[in-house]
PDB file of C-alpha atoms in Angstrom:
ATOM      1  CA  UNK H 185      25.404  43.251  36.736  1.00 49.00           C
ATOM      2  CA  UNK H 186      24.981  39.583  37.258  1.00 55.00           C
ATOM      3  CA  UNK H 187      27.612  37.544  35.353  1.00 57.00           C
ATOM      4  CA  UNK H 188      25.255  34.690  34.489  1.00 56.00           C
ATOM      5  CA  UNK H 189      23.000  36.945  32.453  1.00 57.00           C
ATOM      6  CA  UNK H 190      25.893  38.386  30.462  1.00 57.00           C
ATOM      7  CA  UNK H 191      25.360  37.820  26.672  1.00 60.00           C
ATOM      8  CA  UNK H 192      28.587  35.886  26.449  1.00 57.00           C
ATOM      9  CA  UNK H 193      27.455  33.340  28.927  1.00 57.00           C
ATOM     10  CA  UNK H 194      24.055  33.084  27.351  1.00 63.00           C
ATOM     11  CA  UNK H 195      25.675  32.202  24.018  1.00 66.00           C
ATOM     12  CA  UNK H 196      27.845  29.551  25.613  1.00 70.00           C
ATOM     13  CA  UNK H 197      24.843  28.046  27.442  1.00 70.00           C
ATOM     14  CA  UNK H 198      22.995  27.899  24.108  1.00 72.00           C
ATOM     15  CA  UNK H 199      26.018  26.284  22.476  1.00 77.00           C
ATOM     16  CA  UNK H 200      26.235  23.675  25.248  1.00 81.00           C
ATOM     17  CA  UNK H 201      22.536  22.933  24.835  1.00 79.00           C
ATOM     18  CA  UNK H 202      23.099  22.423  21.054  1.00 84.00           C
ATOM     19  CA  UNK H 203      26.006  20.033  21.672  1.00 86.00           C
ATOM     20  CA  UNK H 204      24.014  18.023  24.229  1.00 86.00           C
ATOM     21  CA  UNK H 205      21.132  17.742  21.711  1.00 88.00           C
ATOM     22  CA  UNK H 206      23.523  16.614  18.980  1.00 87.00           C
ATOM     23  CA  UNK H 207      25.045  14.087  21.356  1.00 88.00           C
ATOM     24  CA  UNK H 208      21.603  12.636  22.225  1.00 88.00           C
ATOM     25  CA  UNK H 209      20.621  12.434  18.571  1.00 89.00           C
ATOM     26  CA  UNK H 210      23.802  10.551  17.631  1.00 88.00           C
ATOM     27  CA  UNK H 211      23.369   8.253  20.652  1.00 88.00           C
ATOM     28  CA  UNK H 212      19.784   7.450  19.598  1.00 87.00           C
ATOM     29  CA  UNK H 213      20.863   6.850  15.993  1.00 86.00           C
ATOM     30  CA  UNK H 214      23.635   4.456  17.137  1.00 84.00           C
ATOM     31  CA  UNK H 215      21.226   2.672  19.448  1.00 83.00           C
ATOM     32  CA  UNK H 216      18.758   2.130  16.626  1.00 78.00           C
ATOM     33  CA  UNK H 217      21.494   1.061  14.251  1.00 74.00           C
ATOM     34  CA  UNK H 218      22.933  -1.490  16.672  1.00 73.00           C
ATOM     35  CA  UNK H 219      19.573  -2.951  17.713  1.00 70.00           C
ATOM     36  CA  UNK H 220      18.135  -3.191  14.158  1.00 65.00           C
ATOM     37  CA  UNK H 221      21.112  -5.040  12.616  1.00 59.00           C
ATOM     38  CA  UNK H 222      19.693  -8.532  13.365  1.00 60.00           C
ATOM     39  CA  UNK H 223      16.518  -7.578  11.465  1.00 59.00           C
ATOM     40  CA  UNK H 224      18.529  -7.376   8.257  1.00 56.00           C
ATOM     41  CA  UNK H 225      20.085 -10.824   8.803  1.00 60.00           C
ATOM     42  CA  UNK H 226      18.179 -12.671   6.066  1.00 72.00           C
ATOM     43  CA  UNK H 227      15.760 -11.308   3.484  1.00 72.00           C
ATOM     44  CA  UNK H 228      13.111 -13.623   2.061  1.00 77.00           C
ATOM     45  CA  UNK H 229      13.681 -15.119  -1.341  1.00 81.00           C
ATOM     46  CA  UNK H 230      11.478 -14.132  -4.278  1.00 77.00           C
ATOM     47  CA  UNK H 231       8.871 -16.646  -5.296  1.00 80.00           C
ATOM     48  CA  UNK H 232       9.191 -18.123  -8.727  1.00 83.00           C
ATOM     49  CA  UNK H 233       6.333 -17.596 -11.216  1.00 82.00           C
ATOM     50  CA  UNK H 234       3.500 -20.085 -11.413  1.00 80.00           C
ATOM     51  CA  UNK H 235       4.761 -21.418 -14.762  1.00 79.00           C
ATOM     52  CA  UNK H 236       8.240 -22.030 -13.364  1.00 79.00           C
ATOM     53  CA  UNK H 237      11.555 -20.135 -13.759  1.00 79.00           C
ATOM     54  CA  UNK H 238      12.075 -20.983 -17.423  1.00 76.00           C
ATOM     55  CA  UNK H 239      15.252 -21.774 -19.264  1.00 82.00           C
ATOM     56  CA  UNK H 240      16.457 -18.150 -19.576  1.00 85.00           C
ATOM     57  CA  UNK H 241      15.951 -14.638 -18.403  1.00 86.00           C
ATOM     58  CA  UNK H 242      13.407 -13.772 -21.114  1.00 88.00           C
ATOM     59  CA  UNK H 243      11.251 -16.799 -20.433  1.00 88.00           C
ATOM     60  CA  UNK H 244      11.309 -16.001 -16.677  1.00 86.00           C
ATOM     61  CA  UNK H 245      10.276 -12.401 -17.398  1.00 88.00           C
ATOM     62  CA  UNK H 246       7.412 -13.711 -19.618  1.00 88.00           C
ATOM     63  CA  UNK H 247       6.306 -16.029 -16.834  1.00 87.00           C
ATOM     64  CA  UNK H 248       6.240 -13.070 -14.385  1.00 88.00           C
ATOM     65  CA  UNK H 249       4.305 -11.012 -16.889  1.00 89.00           C
ATOM     66  CA  UNK H 250       1.757 -13.885 -17.221  1.00 88.00           C
ATOM     67  CA  UNK H 251       1.260 -13.744 -13.436  1.00 88.00           C
ATOM     68  CA  UNK H 252       0.836  -9.987 -13.639  1.00 90.00           C
ATOM     69  CA  UNK H 253      -1.799 -10.412 -16.393  1.00 89.00           C
ATOM     70  CA  UNK H 254      -3.688 -12.879 -14.276  1.00 89.00           C
ATOM     71  CA  UNK H 255      -3.555 -10.460 -11.395  1.00 90.00           C
ATOM     72  CA  UNK H 256      -4.913  -7.711 -13.647  1.00 90.00           C
ATOM     73  CA  UNK H 257      -7.807  -9.971 -14.665  1.00 87.00           C
ATOM     74  CA  UNK H 258      -8.575 -10.593 -10.956  1.00 89.00           C
ATOM     75  CA  UNK H 259      -8.498  -6.822 -10.328  1.00 91.00           C
ATOM     76  CA  UNK H 260     -10.927  -6.231 -13.238  1.00 89.00           C
ATOM     77  CA  UNK H 261     -13.288  -8.900 -11.861  1.00 89.00           C
ATOM     78  CA  UNK H 262     -13.085  -7.289  -8.400  1.00 91.00           C
ATOM     79  CA  UNK H 263     -13.944  -3.885  -9.854  1.00 92.00           C
ATOM     80  CA  UNK H 264     -16.878  -5.429 -11.696  1.00 90.00           C
ATOM     81  CA  UNK H 265     -18.101  -6.975  -8.366  1.00 91.00           C
ATOM     82  CA  UNK H 266     -17.777  -3.573  -6.683  1.00 93.00           C
ATOM     83  CA  UNK H 267     -19.641  -1.706  -9.415  1.00 91.00           C
ATOM     84  CA  UNK H 268     -22.471  -4.184  -9.556  1.00 91.00           C
ATOM     85  CA  UNK H 269     -22.756  -4.172  -5.792  1.00 92.00           C
ATOM     86  CA  UNK H 270     -22.785  -0.360  -5.594  1.00 93.00           C
ATOM     87  CA  UNK H 271     -25.449  -0.194  -8.381  1.00 91.00           C
ATOM     88  CA  UNK H 272     -27.548  -2.807  -6.643  1.00 91.00           C
ATOM     89  CA  UNK H 273     -27.444  -0.945  -3.373  1.00 92.00           C
ATOM     90  CA  UNK H 274     -28.392   2.342  -5.079  1.00 91.00           C
ATOM     91  CA  UNK H 275     -31.317   0.626  -6.845  1.00 91.00           C
ATOM     92  CA  UNK H 276     -32.412  -0.980  -3.539  1.00 92.00           C
ATOM     93  CA  UNK H 277     -32.490   2.395  -1.862  1.00 91.00           C
ATOM     94  CA  UNK H 278     -34.450   3.870  -4.783  1.00 89.00           C
ATOM     95  CA  UNK H 279     -36.827   0.911  -4.786  1.00 90.00           C
ATOM     96  CA  UNK H 280     -37.456   1.084  -1.064  1.00 88.00           C
ATOM     97  CA  UNK H 281     -38.224   4.812  -1.369  1.00 88.00           C
ATOM     98  CA  UNK H 282     -40.314   4.795  -4.569  1.00 87.00           C
ATOM     99  CA  UNK H 283     -41.554   1.227  -4.640  1.00 85.00           C
ATOM    100  CA  UNK H 284     -40.067   0.332  -8.030  1.00 83.00           C
ATOM    101  CA  UNK H 285     -38.967  -3.187  -7.282  1.00 89.00           C
ATOM    102  CA  UNK H 286     -39.019  -4.254 -10.938  1.00 89.00           C
ATOM    103  CA  UNK H 287     -36.039  -1.939 -11.747  1.00 86.00           C
ATOM    104  CA  UNK H 288     -34.175  -3.448  -8.728  1.00 89.00           C
ATOM    105  CA  UNK H 289     -34.787  -6.995  -9.996  1.00 91.00           C
ATOM    106  CA  UNK H 290     -33.588  -6.038 -13.512  1.00 92.00           C
ATOM    107  CA  UNK H 291     -30.417  -4.512 -11.979  1.00 90.00           C
ATOM    108  CA  UNK H 292     -29.704  -7.660 -10.009  1.00 92.00           C
ATOM    109  CA  UNK H 293     -30.211  -9.954 -13.041  1.00 94.00           C
ATOM    110  CA  UNK H 294     -28.085  -7.759 -15.372  1.00 93.00           C
ATOM    111  CA  UNK H 295     -25.407  -7.499 -12.647  1.00 92.00           C
ATOM    112  CA  UNK H 296     -25.226 -11.251 -12.241  1.00 92.00           C
ATOM    113  CA  UNK H 297     -24.903 -11.675 -16.009  1.00 94.00           C
ATOM    114  CA  UNK H 298     -22.252  -9.016 -16.086  1.00 91.00           C
ATOM    115  CA  UNK H 299     -20.159 -10.643 -13.312  1.00 91.00           C
ATOM    116  CA  UNK H 300     -20.468 -14.104 -14.972  1.00 92.00           C
ATOM    117  CA  UNK H 301     -19.388 -12.623 -18.314  1.00 92.00           C
ATOM    118  CA  UNK H 302     -16.386 -10.861 -16.751  1.00 90.00           C
ATOM    119  CA  UNK H 303     -15.224 -14.047 -14.996  1.00 89.00           C
ATOM    120  CA  UNK H 304     -15.734 -16.097 -18.160  1.00 91.00           C
ATOM    121  CA  UNK H 305     -13.768 -13.594 -20.255  1.00 89.00           C
ATOM    122  CA  UNK H 306     -10.967 -13.478 -17.628  1.00 87.00           C
ATOM    123  CA  UNK H 307     -10.749 -17.246 -17.701  1.00 87.00           C
ATOM    124  CA  UNK H 308     -10.628 -17.338 -21.456  1.00 89.00           C
ATOM    125  CA  UNK H 309      -7.961 -14.631 -21.484  1.00 85.00           C
ATOM    126  CA  UNK H 310      -5.906 -16.696 -19.040  1.00 82.00           C
ATOM    127  CA  UNK H 311      -6.071 -19.697 -21.378  1.00 84.00           C
ATOM    128  CA  UNK H 312      -5.040 -17.632 -24.377  1.00 82.00           C
ATOM    129  CA  UNK H 313      -2.022 -16.214 -22.556  1.00 73.00           C
TER     130      UNK H 313
END
């Protein structure tokens, strides 16, 4: 019987392979750790809110919440633009297939009025805040 194919030697070969794999993984982890340390040198500072930092913590938090509310209004206006555009494209497809251009025109006019109303309301809400 060949000694290299003996089960004892096969287990030791497997164990050596596991040790080599572990060594290479540790070496790769150390290499990444050493080379990435300059990337953590300096983190950017957080921007102050548009109304300024305020005199205390509560006022600063209120100013950040104001900025979040303004961002929410912009998101609502963006969603309104998207819905009006999607509806206009659907009506255009329907009008080109069936020839109902009057419904397409009404959709465009109502969509423009809706977008203007959403922008006006968002602006008024920003003034109230």
